[in-house]
mmCIF file of C-alpha atoms in Angstrom:
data_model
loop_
_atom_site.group_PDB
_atom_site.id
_atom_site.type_symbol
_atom_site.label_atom_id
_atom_site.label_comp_id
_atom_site.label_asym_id
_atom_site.label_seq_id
_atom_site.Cartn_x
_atom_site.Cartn_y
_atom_site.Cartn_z
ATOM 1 C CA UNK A 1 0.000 0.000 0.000
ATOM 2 C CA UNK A 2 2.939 2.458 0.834
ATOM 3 C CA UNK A 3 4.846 1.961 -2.697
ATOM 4 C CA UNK A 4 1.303 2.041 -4.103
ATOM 5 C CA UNK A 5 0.553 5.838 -2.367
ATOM 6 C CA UNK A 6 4.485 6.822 -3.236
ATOM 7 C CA UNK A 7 3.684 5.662 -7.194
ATOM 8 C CA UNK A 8 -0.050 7.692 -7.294
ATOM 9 C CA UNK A 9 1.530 10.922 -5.929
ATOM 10 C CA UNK A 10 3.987 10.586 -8.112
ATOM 11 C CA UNK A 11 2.553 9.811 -11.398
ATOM 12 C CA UNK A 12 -0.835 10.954 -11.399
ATOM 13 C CA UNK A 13 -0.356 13.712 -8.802
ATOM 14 C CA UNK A 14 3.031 15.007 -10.264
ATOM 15 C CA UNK A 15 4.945 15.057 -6.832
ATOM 16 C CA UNK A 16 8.737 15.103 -6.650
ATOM 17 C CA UNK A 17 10.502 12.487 -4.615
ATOM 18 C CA UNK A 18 11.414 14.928 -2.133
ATOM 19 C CA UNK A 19 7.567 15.967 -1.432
ATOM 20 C CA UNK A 20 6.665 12.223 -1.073
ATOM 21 C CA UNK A 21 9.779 11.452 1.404
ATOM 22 C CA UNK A 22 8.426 14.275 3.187
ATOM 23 C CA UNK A 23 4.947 13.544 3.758
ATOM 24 C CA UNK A 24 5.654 10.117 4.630
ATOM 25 C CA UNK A 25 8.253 10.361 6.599
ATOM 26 C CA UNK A 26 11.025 8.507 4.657
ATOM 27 C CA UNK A 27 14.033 9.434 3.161
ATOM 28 C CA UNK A 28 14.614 10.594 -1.098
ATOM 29 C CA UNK A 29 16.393 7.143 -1.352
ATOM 30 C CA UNK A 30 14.131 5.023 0.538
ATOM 31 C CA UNK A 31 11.119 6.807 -1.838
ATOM 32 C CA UNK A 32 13.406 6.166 -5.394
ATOM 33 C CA UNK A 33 13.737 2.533 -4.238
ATOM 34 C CA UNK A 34 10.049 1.670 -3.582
ATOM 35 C CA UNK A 35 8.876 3.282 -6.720
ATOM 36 C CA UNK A 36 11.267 1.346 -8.865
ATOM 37 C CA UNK A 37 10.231 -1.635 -7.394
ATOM 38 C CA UNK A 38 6.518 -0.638 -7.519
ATOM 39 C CA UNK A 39 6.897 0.338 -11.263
ATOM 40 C CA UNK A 40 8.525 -3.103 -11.686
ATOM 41 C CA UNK A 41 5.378 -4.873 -10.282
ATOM 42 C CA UNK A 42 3.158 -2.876 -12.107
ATOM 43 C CA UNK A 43 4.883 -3.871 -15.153
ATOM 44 C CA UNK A 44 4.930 -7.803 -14.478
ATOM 45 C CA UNK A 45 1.110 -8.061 -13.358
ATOM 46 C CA UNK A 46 -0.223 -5.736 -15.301
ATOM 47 C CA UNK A 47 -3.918 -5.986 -14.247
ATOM 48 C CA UNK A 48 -6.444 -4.035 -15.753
ATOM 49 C CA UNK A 49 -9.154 -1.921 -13.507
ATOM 50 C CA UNK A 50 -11.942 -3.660 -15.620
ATOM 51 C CA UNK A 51 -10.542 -7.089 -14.044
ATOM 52 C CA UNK A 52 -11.006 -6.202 -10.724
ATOM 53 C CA UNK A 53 -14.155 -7.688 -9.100
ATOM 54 C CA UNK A 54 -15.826 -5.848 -6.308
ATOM 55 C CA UNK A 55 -13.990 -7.328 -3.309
ATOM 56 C CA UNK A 56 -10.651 -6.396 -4.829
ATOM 57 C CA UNK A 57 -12.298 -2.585 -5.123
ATOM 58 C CA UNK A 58 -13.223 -2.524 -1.563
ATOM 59 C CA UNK A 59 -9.824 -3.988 -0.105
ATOM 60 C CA UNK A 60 -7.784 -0.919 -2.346
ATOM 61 C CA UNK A 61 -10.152 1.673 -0.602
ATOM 62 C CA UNK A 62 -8.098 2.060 1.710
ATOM 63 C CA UNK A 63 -5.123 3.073 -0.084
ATOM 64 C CA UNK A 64 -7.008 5.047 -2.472
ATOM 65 C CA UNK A 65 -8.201 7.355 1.036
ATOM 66 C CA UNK A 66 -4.250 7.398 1.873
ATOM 67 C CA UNK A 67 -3.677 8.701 -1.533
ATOM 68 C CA UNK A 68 -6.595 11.131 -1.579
ATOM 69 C CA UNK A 69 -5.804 12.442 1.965
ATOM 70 C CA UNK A 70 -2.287 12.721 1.278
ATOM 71 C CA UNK A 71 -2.627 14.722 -1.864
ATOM 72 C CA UNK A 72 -4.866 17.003 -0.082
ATOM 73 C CA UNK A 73 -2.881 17.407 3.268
ATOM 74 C CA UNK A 74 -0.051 18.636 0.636
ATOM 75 C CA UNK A 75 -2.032 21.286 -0.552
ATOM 76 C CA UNK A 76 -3.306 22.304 2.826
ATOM 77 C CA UNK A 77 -0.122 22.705 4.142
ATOM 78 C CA UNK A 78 2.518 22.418 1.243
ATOM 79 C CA UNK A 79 6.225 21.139 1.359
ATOM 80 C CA UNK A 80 6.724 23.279 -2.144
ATOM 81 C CA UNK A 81 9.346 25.883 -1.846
ATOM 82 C CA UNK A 82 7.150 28.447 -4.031
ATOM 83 C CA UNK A 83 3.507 28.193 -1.766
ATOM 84 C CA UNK A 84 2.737 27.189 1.736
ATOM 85 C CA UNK A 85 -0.690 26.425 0.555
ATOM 86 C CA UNK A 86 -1.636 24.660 -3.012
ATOM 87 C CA UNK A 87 -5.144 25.136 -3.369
ATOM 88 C CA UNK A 88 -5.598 23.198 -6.555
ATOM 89 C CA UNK A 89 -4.500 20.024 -4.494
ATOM 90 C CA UNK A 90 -6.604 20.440 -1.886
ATOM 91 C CA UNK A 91 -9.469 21.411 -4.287
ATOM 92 C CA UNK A 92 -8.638 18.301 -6.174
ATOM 93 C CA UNK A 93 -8.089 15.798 -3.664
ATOM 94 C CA UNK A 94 -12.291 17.112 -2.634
ATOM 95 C CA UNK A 95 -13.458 16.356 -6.173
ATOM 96 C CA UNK A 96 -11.870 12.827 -6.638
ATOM 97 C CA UNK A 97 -13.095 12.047 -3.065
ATOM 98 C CA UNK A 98 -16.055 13.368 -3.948
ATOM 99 C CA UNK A 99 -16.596 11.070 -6.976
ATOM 100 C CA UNK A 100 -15.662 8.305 -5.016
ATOM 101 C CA UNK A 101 -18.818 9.057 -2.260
ATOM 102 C CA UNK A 102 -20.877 9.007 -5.285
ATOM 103 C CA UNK A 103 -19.757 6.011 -6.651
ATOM 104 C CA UNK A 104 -19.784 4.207 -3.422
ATOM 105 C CA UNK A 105 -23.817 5.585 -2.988
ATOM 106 C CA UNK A 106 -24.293 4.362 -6.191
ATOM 107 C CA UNK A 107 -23.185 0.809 -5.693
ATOM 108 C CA UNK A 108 -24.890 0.097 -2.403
ATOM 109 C CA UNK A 109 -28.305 1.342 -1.009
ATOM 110 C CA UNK A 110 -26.643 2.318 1.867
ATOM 111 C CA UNK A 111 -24.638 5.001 0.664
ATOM 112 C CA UNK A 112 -21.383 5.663 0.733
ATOM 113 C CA UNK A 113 -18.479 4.383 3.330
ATOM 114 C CA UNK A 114 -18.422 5.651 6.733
ATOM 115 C CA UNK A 115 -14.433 6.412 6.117
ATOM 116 C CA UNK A 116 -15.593 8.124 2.957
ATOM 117 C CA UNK A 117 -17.695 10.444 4.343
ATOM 118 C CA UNK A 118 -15.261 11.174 7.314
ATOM 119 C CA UNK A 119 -12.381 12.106 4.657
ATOM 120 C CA UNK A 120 -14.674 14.542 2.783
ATOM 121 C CA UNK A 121 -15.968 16.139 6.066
ATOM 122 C CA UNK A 122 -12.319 16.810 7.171
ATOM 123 C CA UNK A 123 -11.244 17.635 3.978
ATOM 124 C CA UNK A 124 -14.091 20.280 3.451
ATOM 125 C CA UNK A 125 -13.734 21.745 7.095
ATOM 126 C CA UNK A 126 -10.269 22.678 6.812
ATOM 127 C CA UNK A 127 -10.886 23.853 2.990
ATOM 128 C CA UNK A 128 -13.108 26.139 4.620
ATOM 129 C CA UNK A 129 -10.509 27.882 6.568
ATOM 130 C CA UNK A 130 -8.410 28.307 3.395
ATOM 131 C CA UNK A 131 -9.203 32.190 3.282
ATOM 132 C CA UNK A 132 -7.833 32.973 6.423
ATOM 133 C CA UNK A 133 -4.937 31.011 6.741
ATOM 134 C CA UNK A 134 -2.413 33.596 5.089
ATOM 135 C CA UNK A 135 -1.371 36.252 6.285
ATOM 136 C CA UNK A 136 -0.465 39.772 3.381
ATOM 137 C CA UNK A 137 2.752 38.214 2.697
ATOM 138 C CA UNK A 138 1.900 34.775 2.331
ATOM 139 C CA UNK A 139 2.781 33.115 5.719
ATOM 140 C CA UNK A 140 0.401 31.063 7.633
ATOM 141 C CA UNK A 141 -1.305 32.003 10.953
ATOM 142 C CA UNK A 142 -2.484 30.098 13.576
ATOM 143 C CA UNK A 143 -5.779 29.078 14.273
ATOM 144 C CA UNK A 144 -6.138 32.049 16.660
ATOM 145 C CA UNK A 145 -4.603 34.352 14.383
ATOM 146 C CA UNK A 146 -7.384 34.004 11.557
ATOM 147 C CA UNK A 147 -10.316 35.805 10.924
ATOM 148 C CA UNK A 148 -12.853 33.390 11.193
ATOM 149 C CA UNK A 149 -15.137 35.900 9.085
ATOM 150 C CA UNK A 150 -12.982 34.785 6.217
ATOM 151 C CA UNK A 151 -14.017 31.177 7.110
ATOM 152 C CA UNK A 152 -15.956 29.728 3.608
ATOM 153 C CA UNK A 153 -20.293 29.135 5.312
ATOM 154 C CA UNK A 154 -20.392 26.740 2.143
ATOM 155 C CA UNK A 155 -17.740 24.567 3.021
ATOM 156 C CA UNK A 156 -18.557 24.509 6.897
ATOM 157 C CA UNK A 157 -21.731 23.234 5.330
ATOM 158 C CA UNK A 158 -20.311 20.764 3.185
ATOM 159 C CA UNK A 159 -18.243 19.173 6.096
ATOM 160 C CA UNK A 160 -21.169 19.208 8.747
ATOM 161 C CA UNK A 161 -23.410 17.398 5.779
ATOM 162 C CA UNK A 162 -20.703 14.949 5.366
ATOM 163 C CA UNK A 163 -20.017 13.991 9.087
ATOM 164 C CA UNK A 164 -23.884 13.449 9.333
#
């Protein structure tokens, strides 16, 4: 599941090696290694997504929420030298996980996950904070720092619909 997370933010996402070894806590090498390997596996099995049956979905969700929370905690608070916050990952990461909810409601009457929802709930109520988090020159502020005026209703919304 790691190498799996390392080779998603990496190829779909467009991370560097240095962003993933920093978000996971690993070293560059120890993040070159596992995606070599994980390319090499992915070359050998080659499975489609159309072959996967529905227990093989539901035993990857997991890793698809690491990848998805990831991808958005990157945004939220970014290791990229040029912006403390990346707002197109965070909005990104929302929409995919979004999709996902959908999906899941889709496939069973009961709606989607419980982990599912939980992710977009705490992925929408820190989104909502987004306009308050930087200060004129582009460094973050604490909690108590912002002006929770600035605070997005809509996306406070969002999250509290979500966690219900």
């Amino acid at each position: 599941p790691e190498s799996q997370l390392m080779l998603a933010l990496k190829t779909r996402y467009g991370l560097d090696v240095r962003e993933i070894a920093f978000r996971l806590l690993r070293t560059e090498a120890n993040v070159y290694r596992r995606l070599g390997r994980a390319l090499s596996r992915l070359r050998e099995r080659a499975t489609g997504v159309d072959a996967l049956d529905p227990i093989h979905v539901a035993s990857r969700r997991g890793a698809v929420h690491a990848v998805l929370y990831v991808l958005f905690t990157e945004g939220y608070l970014s290791t990229h030298p040029d912006a403390a916050v990346r707002q197109e990952l965070c909005d990104e990461a929302i929409r995919l996980t979004t999709i996902l909810a959908a999906h899941e409601g889709a496939l069973d009457p009961g709606g989607p996950v419980p982990e599912t929802c939980a992710l977009l709930a705490l992925m929408h109520l820190h989104a909502a904070r987004a306009g308050a988090r930087e200060d004129a020159s582009g460094g973050l502020l604490l909690l108590e720092e912002q002006d929770r005026s600035l605070f997005d209703a809509a996306q406070i919304a969002a999250g509290l619909e979500w966690l219900e």
